[in-house]
Tab-separated table of C-alpha atoms in Angstrom:
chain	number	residue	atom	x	y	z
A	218	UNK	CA	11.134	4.030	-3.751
A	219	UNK	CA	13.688	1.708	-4.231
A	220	UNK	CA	13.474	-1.626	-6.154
A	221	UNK	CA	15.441	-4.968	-5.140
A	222	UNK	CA	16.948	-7.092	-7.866
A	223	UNK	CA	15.408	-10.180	-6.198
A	224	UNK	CA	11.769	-7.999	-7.260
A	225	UNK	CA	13.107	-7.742	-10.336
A	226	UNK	CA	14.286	-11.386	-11.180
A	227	UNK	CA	10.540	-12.546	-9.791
A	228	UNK	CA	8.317	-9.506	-11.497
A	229	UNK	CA	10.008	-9.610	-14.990
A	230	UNK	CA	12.411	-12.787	-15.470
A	231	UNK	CA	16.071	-12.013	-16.683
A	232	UNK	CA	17.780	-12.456	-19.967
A	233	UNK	CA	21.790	-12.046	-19.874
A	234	UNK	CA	24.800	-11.273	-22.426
A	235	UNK	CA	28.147	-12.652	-21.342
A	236	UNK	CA	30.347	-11.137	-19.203
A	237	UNK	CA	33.849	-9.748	-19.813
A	238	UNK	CA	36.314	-11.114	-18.456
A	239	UNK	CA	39.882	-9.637	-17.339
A	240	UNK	CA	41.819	-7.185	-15.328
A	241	UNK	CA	43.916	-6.532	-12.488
A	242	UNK	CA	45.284	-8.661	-9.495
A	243	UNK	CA	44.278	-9.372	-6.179
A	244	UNK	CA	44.668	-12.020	-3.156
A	245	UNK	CA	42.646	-15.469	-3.679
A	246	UNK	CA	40.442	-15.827	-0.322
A	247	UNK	CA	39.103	-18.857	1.359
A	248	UNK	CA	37.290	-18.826	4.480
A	249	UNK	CA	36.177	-22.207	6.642
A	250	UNK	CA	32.722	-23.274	6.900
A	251	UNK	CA	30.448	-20.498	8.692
A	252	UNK	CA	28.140	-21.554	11.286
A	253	UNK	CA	25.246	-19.888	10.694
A	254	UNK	CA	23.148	-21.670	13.569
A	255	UNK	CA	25.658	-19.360	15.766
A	256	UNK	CA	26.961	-15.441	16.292
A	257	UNK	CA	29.245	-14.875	13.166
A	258	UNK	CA	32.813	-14.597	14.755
A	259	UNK	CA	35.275	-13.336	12.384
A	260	UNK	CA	36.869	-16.157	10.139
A	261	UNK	CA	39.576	-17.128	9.211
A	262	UNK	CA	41.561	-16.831	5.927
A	263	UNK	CA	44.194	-17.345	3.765
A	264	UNK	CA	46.422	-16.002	0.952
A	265	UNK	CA	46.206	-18.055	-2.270
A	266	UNK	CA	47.817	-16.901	-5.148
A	267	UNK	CA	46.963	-13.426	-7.217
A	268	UNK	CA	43.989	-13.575	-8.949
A	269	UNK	CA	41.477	-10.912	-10.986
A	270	UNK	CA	38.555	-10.076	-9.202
A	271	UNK	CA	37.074	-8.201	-12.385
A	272	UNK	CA	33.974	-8.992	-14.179
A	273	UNK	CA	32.448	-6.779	-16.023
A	274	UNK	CA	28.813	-6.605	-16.497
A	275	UNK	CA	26.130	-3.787	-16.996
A	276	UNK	CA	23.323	-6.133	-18.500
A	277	UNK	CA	19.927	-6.080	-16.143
A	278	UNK	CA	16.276	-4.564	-16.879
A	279	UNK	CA	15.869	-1.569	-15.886
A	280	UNK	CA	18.955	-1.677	-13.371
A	281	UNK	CA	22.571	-3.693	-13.870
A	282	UNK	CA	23.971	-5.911	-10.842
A	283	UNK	CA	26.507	-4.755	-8.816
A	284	UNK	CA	29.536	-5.016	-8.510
A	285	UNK	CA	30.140	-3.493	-11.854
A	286	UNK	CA	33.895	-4.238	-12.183
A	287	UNK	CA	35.114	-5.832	-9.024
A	288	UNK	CA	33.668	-8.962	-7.826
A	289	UNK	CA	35.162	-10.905	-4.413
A	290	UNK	CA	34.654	-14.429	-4.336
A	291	UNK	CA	34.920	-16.666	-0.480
A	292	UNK	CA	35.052	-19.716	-0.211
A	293	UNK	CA	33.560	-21.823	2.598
A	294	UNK	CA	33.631	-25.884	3.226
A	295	UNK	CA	29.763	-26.613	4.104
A	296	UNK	CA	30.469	-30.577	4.413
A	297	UNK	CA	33.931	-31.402	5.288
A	298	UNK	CA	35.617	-33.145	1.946
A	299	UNK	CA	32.063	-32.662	0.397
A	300	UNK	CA	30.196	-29.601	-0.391
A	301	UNK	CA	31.647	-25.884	-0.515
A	302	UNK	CA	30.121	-22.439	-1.297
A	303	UNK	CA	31.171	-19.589	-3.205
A	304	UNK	CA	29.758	-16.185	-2.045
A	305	UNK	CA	30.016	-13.059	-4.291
A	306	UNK	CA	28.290	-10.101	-3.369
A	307	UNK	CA	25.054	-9.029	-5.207
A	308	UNK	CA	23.447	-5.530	-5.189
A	309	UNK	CA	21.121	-3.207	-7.402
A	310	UNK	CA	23.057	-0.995	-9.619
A	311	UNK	CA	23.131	2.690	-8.622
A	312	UNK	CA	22.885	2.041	-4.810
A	313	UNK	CA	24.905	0.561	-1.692
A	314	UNK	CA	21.578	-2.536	-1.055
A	315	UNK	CA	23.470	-5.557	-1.643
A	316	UNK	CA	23.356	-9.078	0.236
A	317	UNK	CA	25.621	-12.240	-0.758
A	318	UNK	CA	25.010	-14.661	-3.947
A	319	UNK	CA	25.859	-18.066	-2.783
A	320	UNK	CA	27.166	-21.032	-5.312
A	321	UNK	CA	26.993	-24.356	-3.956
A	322	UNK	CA	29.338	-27.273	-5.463
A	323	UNK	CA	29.407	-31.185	-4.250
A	324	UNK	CA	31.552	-33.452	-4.931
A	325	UNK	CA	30.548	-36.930	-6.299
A	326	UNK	CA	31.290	-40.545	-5.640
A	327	UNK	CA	33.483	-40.425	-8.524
A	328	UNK	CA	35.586	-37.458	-7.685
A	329	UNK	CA	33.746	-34.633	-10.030
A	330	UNK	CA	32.352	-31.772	-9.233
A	331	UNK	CA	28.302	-30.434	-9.550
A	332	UNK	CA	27.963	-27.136	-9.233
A	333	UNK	CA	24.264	-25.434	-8.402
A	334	UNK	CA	23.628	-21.867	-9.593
A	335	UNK	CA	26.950	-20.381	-11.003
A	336	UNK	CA	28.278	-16.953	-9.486
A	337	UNK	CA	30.460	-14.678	-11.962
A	338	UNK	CA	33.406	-16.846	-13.298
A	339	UNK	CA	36.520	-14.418	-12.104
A	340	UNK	CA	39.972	-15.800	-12.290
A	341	UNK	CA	39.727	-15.515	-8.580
A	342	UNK	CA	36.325	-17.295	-8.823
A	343	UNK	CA	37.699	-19.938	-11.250
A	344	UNK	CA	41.011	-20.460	-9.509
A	345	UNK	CA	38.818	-21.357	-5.941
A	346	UNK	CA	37.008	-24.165	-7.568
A	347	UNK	CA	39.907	-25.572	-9.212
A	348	UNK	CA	42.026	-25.389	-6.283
A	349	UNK	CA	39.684	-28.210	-4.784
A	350	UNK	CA	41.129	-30.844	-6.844
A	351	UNK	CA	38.354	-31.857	-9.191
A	352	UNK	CA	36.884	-31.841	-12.608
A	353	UNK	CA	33.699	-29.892	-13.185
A	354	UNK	CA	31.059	-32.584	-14.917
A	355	UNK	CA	27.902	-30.812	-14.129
A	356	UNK	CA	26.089	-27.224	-13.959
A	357	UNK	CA	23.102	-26.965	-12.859
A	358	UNK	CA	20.609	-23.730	-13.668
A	359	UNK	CA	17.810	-24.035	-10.963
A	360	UNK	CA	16.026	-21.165	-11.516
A	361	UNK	CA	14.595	-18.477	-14.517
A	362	UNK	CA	15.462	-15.675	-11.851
A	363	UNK	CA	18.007	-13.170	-13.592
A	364	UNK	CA	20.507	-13.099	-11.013
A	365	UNK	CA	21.644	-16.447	-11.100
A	366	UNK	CA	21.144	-16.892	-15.100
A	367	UNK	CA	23.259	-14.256	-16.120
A	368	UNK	CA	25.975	-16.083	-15.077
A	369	UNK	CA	25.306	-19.533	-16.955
A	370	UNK	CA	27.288	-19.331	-19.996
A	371	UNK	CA	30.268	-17.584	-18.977
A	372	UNK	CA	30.842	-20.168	-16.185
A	373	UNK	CA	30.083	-22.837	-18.624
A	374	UNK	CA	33.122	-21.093	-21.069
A	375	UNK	CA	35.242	-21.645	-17.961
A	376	UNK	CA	34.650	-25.372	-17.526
A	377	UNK	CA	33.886	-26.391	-21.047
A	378	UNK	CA	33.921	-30.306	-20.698
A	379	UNK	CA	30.997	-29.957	-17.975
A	380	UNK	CA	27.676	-30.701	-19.327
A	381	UNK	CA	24.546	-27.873	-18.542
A	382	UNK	CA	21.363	-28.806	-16.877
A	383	UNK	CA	18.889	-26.034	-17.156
A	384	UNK	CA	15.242	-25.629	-15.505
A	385	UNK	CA	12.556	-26.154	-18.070
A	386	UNK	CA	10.973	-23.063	-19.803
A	387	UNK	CA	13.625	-20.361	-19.353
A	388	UNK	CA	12.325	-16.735	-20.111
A	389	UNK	CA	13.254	-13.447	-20.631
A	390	UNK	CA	11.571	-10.403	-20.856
A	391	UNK	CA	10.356	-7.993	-22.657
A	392	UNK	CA	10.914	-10.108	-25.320
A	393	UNK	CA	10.762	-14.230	-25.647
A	394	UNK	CA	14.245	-14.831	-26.759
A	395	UNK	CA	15.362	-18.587	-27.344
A	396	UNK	CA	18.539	-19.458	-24.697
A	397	UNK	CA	20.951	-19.631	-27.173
A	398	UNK	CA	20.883	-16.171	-27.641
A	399	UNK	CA	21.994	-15.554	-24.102
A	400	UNK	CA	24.807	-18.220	-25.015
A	401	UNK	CA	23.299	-21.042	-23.500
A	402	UNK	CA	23.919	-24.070	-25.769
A	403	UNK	CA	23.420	-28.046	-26.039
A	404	UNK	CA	21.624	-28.009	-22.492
A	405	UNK	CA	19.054	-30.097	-20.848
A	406	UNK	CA	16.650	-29.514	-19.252
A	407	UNK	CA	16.036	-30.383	-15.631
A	408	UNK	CA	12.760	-33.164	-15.074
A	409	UNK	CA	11.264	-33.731	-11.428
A	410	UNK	CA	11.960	-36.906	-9.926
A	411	UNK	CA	14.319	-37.674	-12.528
A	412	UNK	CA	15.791	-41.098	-12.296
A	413	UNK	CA	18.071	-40.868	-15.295
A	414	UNK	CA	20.448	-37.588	-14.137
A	415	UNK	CA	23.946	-39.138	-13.749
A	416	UNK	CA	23.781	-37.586	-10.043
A	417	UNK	CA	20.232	-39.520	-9.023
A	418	UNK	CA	21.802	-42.368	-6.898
A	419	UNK	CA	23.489	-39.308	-4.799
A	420	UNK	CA	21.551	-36.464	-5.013
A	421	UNK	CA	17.388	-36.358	-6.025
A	422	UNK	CA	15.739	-33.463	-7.288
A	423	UNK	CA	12.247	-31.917	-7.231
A	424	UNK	CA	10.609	-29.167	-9.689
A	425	UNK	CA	8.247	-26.545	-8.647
A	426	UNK	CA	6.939	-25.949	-11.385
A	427	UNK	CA	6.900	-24.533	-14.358
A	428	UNK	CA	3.222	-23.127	-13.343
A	429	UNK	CA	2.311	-19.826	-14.429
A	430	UNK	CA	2.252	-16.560	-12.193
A	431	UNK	CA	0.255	-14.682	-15.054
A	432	UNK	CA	2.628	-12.675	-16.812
A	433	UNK	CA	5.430	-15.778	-17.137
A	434	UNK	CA	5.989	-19.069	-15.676
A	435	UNK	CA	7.528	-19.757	-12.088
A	436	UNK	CA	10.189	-22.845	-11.778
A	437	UNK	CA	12.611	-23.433	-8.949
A	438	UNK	CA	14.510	-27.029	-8.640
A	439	UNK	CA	15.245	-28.580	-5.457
A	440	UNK	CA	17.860	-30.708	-4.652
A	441	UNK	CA	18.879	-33.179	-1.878
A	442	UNK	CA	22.396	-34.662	-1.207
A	443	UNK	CA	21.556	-37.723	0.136
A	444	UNK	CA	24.774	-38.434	2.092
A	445	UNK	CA	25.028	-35.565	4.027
A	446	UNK	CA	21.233	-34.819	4.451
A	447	UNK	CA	21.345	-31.105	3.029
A	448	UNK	CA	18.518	-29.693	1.117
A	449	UNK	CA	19.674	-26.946	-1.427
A	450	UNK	CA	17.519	-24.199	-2.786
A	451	UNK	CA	17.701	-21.389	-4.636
A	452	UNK	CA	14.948	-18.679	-3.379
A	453	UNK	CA	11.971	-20.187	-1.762
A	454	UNK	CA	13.260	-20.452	2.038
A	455	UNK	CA	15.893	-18.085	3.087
A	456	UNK	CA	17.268	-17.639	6.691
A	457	UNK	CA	18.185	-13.672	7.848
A	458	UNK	CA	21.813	-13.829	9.902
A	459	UNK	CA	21.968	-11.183	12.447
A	460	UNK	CA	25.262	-9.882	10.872
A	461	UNK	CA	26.081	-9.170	7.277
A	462	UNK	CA	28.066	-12.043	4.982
A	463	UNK	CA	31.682	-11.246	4.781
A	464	UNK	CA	31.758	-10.971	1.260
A	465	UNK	CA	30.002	-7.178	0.849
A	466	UNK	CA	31.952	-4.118	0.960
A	467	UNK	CA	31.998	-2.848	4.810
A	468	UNK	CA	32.763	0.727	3.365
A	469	UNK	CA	29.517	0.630	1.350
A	470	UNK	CA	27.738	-1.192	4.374
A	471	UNK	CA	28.417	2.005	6.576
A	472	UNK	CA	26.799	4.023	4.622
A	473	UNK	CA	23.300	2.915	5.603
A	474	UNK	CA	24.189	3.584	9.006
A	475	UNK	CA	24.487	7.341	8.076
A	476	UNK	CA	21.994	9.652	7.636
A	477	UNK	CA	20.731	9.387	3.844
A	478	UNK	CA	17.656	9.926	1.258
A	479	UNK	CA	16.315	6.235	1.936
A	480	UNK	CA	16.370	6.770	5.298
A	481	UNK	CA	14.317	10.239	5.201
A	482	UNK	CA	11.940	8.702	2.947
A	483	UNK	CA	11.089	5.989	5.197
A	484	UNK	CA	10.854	7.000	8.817
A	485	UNK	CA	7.766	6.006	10.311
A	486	UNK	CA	5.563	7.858	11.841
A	487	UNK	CA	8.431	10.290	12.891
A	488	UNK	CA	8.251	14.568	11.374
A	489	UNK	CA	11.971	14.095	11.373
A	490	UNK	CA	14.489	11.750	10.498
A	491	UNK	CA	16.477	12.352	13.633
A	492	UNK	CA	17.653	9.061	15.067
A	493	UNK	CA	19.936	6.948	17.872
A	494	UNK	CA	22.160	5.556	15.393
A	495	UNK	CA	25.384	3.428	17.559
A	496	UNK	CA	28.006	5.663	17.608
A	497	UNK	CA	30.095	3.037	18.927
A	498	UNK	CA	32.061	0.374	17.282
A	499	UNK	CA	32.695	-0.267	13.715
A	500	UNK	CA	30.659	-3.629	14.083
A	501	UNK	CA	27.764	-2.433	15.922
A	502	UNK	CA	27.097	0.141	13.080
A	503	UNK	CA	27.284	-2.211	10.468
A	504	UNK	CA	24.922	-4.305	12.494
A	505	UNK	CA	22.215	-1.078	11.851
A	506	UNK	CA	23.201	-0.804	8.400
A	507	UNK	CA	23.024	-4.765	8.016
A	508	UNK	CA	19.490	-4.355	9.289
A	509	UNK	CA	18.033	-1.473	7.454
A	510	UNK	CA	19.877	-3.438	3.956
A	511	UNK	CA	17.760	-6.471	4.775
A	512	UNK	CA	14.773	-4.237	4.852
A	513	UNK	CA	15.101	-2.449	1.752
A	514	UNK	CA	15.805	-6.162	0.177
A	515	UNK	CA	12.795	-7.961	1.662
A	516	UNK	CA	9.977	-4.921	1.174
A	517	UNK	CA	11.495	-2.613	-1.450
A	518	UNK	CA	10.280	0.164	0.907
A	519	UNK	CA	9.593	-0.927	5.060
A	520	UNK	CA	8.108	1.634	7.226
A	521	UNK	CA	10.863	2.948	9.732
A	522	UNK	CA	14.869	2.405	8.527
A	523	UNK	CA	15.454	5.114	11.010
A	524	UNK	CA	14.809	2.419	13.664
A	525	UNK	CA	14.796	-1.051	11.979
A	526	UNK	CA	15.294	-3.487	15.341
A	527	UNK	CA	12.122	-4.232	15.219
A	528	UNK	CA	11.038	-5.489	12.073
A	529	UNK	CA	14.359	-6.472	11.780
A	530	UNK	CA	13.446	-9.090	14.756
A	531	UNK	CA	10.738	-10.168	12.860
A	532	UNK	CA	12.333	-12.048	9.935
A	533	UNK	CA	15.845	-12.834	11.377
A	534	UNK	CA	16.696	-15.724	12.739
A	535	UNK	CA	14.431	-17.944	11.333
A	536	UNK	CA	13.378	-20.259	8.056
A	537	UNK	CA	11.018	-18.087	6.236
A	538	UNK	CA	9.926	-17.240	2.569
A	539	UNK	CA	10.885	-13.973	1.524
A	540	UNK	CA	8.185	-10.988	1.842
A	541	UNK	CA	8.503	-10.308	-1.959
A	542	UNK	CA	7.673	-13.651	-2.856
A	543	UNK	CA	5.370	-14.530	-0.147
A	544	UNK	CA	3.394	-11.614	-1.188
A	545	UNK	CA	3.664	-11.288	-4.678
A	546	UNK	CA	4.541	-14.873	-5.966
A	547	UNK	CA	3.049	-17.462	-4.142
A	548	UNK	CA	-0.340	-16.631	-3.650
A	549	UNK	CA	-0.704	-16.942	-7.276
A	550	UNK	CA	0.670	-20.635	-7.359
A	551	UNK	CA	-0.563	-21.606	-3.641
A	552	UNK	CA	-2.016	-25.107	-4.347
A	553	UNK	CA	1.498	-26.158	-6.972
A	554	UNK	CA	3.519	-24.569	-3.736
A	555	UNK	CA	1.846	-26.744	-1.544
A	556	UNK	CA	1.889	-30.218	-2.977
A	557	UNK	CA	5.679	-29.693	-3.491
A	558	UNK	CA	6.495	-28.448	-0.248
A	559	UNK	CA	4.848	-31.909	1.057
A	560	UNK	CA	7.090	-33.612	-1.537
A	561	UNK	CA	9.853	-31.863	-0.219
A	562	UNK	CA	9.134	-32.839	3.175
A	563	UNK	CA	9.491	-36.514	2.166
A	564	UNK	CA	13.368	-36.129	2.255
A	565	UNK	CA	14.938	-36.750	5.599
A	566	UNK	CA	17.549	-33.246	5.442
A	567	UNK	CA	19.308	-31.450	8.236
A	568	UNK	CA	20.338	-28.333	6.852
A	569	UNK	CA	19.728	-26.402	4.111
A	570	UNK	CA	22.132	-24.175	1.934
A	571	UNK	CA	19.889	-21.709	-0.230
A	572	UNK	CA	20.824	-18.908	-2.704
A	573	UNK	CA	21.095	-16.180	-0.585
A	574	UNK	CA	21.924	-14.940	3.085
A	575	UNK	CA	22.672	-17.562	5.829
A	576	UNK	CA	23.539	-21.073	4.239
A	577	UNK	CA	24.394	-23.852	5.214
A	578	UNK	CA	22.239	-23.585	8.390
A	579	UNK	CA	20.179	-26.692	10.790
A	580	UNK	CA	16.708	-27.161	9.975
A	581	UNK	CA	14.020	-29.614	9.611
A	582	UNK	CA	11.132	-31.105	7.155
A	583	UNK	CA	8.753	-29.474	10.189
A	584	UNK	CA	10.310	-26.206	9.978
A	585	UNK	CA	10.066	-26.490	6.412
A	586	UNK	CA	6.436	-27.266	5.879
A	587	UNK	CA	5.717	-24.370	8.974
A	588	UNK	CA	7.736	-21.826	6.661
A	589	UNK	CA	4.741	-22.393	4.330
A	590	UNK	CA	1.529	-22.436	6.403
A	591	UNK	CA	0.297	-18.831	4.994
A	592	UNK	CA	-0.568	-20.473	2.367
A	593	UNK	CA	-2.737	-22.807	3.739
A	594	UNK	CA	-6.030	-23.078	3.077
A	595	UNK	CA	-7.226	-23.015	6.441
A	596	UNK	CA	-4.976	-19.530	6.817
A	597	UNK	CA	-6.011	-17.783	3.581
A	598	UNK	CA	-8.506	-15.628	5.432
A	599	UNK	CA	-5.905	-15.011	8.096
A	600	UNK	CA	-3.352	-13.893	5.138
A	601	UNK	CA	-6.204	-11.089	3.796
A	602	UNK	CA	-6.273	-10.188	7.629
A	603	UNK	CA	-2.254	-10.077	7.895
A	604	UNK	CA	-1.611	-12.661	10.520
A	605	UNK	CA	-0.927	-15.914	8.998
A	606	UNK	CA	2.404	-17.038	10.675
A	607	UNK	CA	5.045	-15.748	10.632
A	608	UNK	CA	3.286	-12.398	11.296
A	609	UNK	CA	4.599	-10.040	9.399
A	610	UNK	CA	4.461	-6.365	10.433
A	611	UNK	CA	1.408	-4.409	8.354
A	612	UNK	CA	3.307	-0.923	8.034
A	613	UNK	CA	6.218	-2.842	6.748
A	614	UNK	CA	4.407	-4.840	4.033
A	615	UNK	CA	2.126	-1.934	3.124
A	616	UNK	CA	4.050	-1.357	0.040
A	617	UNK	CA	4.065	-4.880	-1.416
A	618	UNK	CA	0.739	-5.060	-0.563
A	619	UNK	CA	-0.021	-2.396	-3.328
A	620	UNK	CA	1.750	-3.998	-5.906
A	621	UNK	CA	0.375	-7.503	-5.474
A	622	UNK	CA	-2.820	-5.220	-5.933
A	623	UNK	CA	-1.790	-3.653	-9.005
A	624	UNK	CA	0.055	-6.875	-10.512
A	625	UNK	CA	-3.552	-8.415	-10.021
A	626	UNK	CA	-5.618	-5.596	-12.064
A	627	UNK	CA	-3.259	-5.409	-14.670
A	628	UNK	CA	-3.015	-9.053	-15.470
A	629	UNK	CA	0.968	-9.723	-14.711
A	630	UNK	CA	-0.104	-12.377	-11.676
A	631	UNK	CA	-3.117	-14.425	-11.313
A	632	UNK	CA	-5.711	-15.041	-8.090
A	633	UNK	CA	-4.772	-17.938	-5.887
A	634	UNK	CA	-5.005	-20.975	-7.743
């Protein structure tokens, strides 16, 4: 069955080497701000000047991230004059299951730049964020997950004068390595509610966490931008568009849409894989593909790909945590989740811009604390029972199920706490 980087970054923590950097040319790309709250129309771009796409990297436990070699950056303008992302694509290694990796930088009062989560620094990466007219001061590590630390220190080579802000108790695995080794030097570390950040008059911050899981420690910071109301995450909330980012590969899309060994394995209840795949348009078959990817991402093995509309309509569309870490994360930190969901809550956003998938898109402090309510006391016998909101369907979740069973008996996460 296939595993999800994501499962990886939350089951076994990431250490990372630095990338290398260099290679041949290829068109800068910018794109203007997506509106996730509506159908994705196609966007527009334009032609910058040449700039290297490559970044080489083959670091990641068991599996590397893809792209290996060639890495597309977009930007998009979230906040007029204010706050742009930077998507890259981001896959498992070996296989076409990929979704976007989103950067998020604001500009300050005083006309610098702080930049959440780095993607891979590629010339063409590089060239986008200097293009907006503004000095790098901060960098800002939000998370232990792998994906988004194996970036850290070659972005930080890129934009030397910036200084590094870093989530407390980083950790790798199998081994306990100090962050130096993964070229992570003279940082600081990230403290919640912290008055004394040179950003706190325009943007506040909240830790959840560290609290231990079992195996390792969980920590995510939260951030809001005070000006413009937006909430930015990393992994705890994501949104599911109905259509894939532009950033990933459409030939590699298309390949889900085909007949293939993923698909065979997981059919449903069907003796055959034989299926209704569109055999229409370009788009509407990346629209299948789109949905069985999502799938594969959010339960490392769903029931049916051969038909995935269904469970596809279950998680789309809407502010939700993430299967993997709804199931295999959170139950073991449920009370530390709660208390600083409610001190989320406090802050007055709009919108929220998180790691992965949709981003920027409208939502509220209600929709927030809803996204959460499985873990609520009152609905921990309705989570045993599989219907704490949003419902989630059984066959799909079957799978995660058994490893939150076997992460239990063998120690790696804890009982709800």
């Amino acid at each position: 069955r296939l595993m999800t980087t994501k499962a990886l970054a939350f089951a076994i923590g990431a250490g990372s080497v630095a990338g290398l950097q260099n290679g041949r040319k290829a068109s800068v790309k910018r794109s203007r701000r997506r509106n996730w709250s509506a159908p994705v129309s196609k966007q527009e771009k334009e032609s910058g000047v040449g700039a290297s796409r490559f970044y080489f990297n083959v670091t990641g436990f068991p599996f590397p991230l893809r792209p290996i070699l060639q890495r597309e950056t977009r930007r998009y303008e979230a906040v007029p004059g204010r706050i742009w992302t930077f998507e890259q694509e981001h896959g498992l290694g070996f296989s076409n299951v990929a979704t976007n990796i989103r950067m998020t930088v604001i500009r300050l009062r005083d006309d610098t730049l702080w930049v959440h989560a780095p993607v891979a620094p590629t010339e063409e990466c590089v060239e986008l964020v200097k293009e907006l007219g503004y000095p790098v001061a901060y960098i800002v590590l939000p998370t232990f997950a792998y994906e988004h630390k194996v970036f850290l220190a070659p972005f930080a080579r890129k934009f030397s004068k910036a200084k590094v802000y870093v989530v407390p108790e980083l950790w790798s695995w199998p081994v306990r390595l100090p962050n130096a080794f993964f070229g992570i030097f003279g940082a600081e570390e990230l403290k919640d509610n912290d008055p004394d950040v040179p950003w706190s008059d325009e943007i506040e911050q909240k830790l959840l966490g560290p609290v231990s899981i079992g195996l390792a420690p969980f920590v995510e910071a939260t951030f809001f931008h005070k000006e413009s109301r937006t909430l930015v995450v990393t992994d705890s909330v994501i949104k599911i568009p109905d259509t894939p980012p532009d950033v990933l590969n459409r030939n590699a899309l298309q390949k889900y849409a085909e007949d293939n060994i993923v698909v065979r394995i997981c059919k449903g209840k069907r003796d055959s894989p034989d299926e209704d795949v569109p055999s229409g348009s370009v788009a509407e078959r990346l629209q299948w593909a789109w949905m069985r990817i999502v799938l594969l991402v959010l339960y490392f093995s769903p029931f049916d790909l051969i038909d995935p509309r269904a469970s596809f309509a279950v998680v789309s569309n809407r502010l939700i945590v993430a299967p993997v870490v709804r199931i295999l994360v959170f139950p073991a930190i449920a009370t530390a989740v709660l208390e600083w969901r409610e001190r989320v809550c406090q802050w007055d956003f709009t919108q929220i811009i998180p790691a992965h998938f949709a981003g920027p898109f409208a939502a509220t402090p209600s929709e927030f604390r809803q996204a959460f309510e499985f873990l609520e006391p009152a609905r921990v016998e309705d989570e045993k029972a599989k219907r704490a909101p949003p419902v989630l369907r059984e066959e799909d979740r079957e799978a995660l199920d058994g490893i939150a069973s076997l992460l239990l008996r063998y120690g790696v996460t804890l009982e709800r706490k």
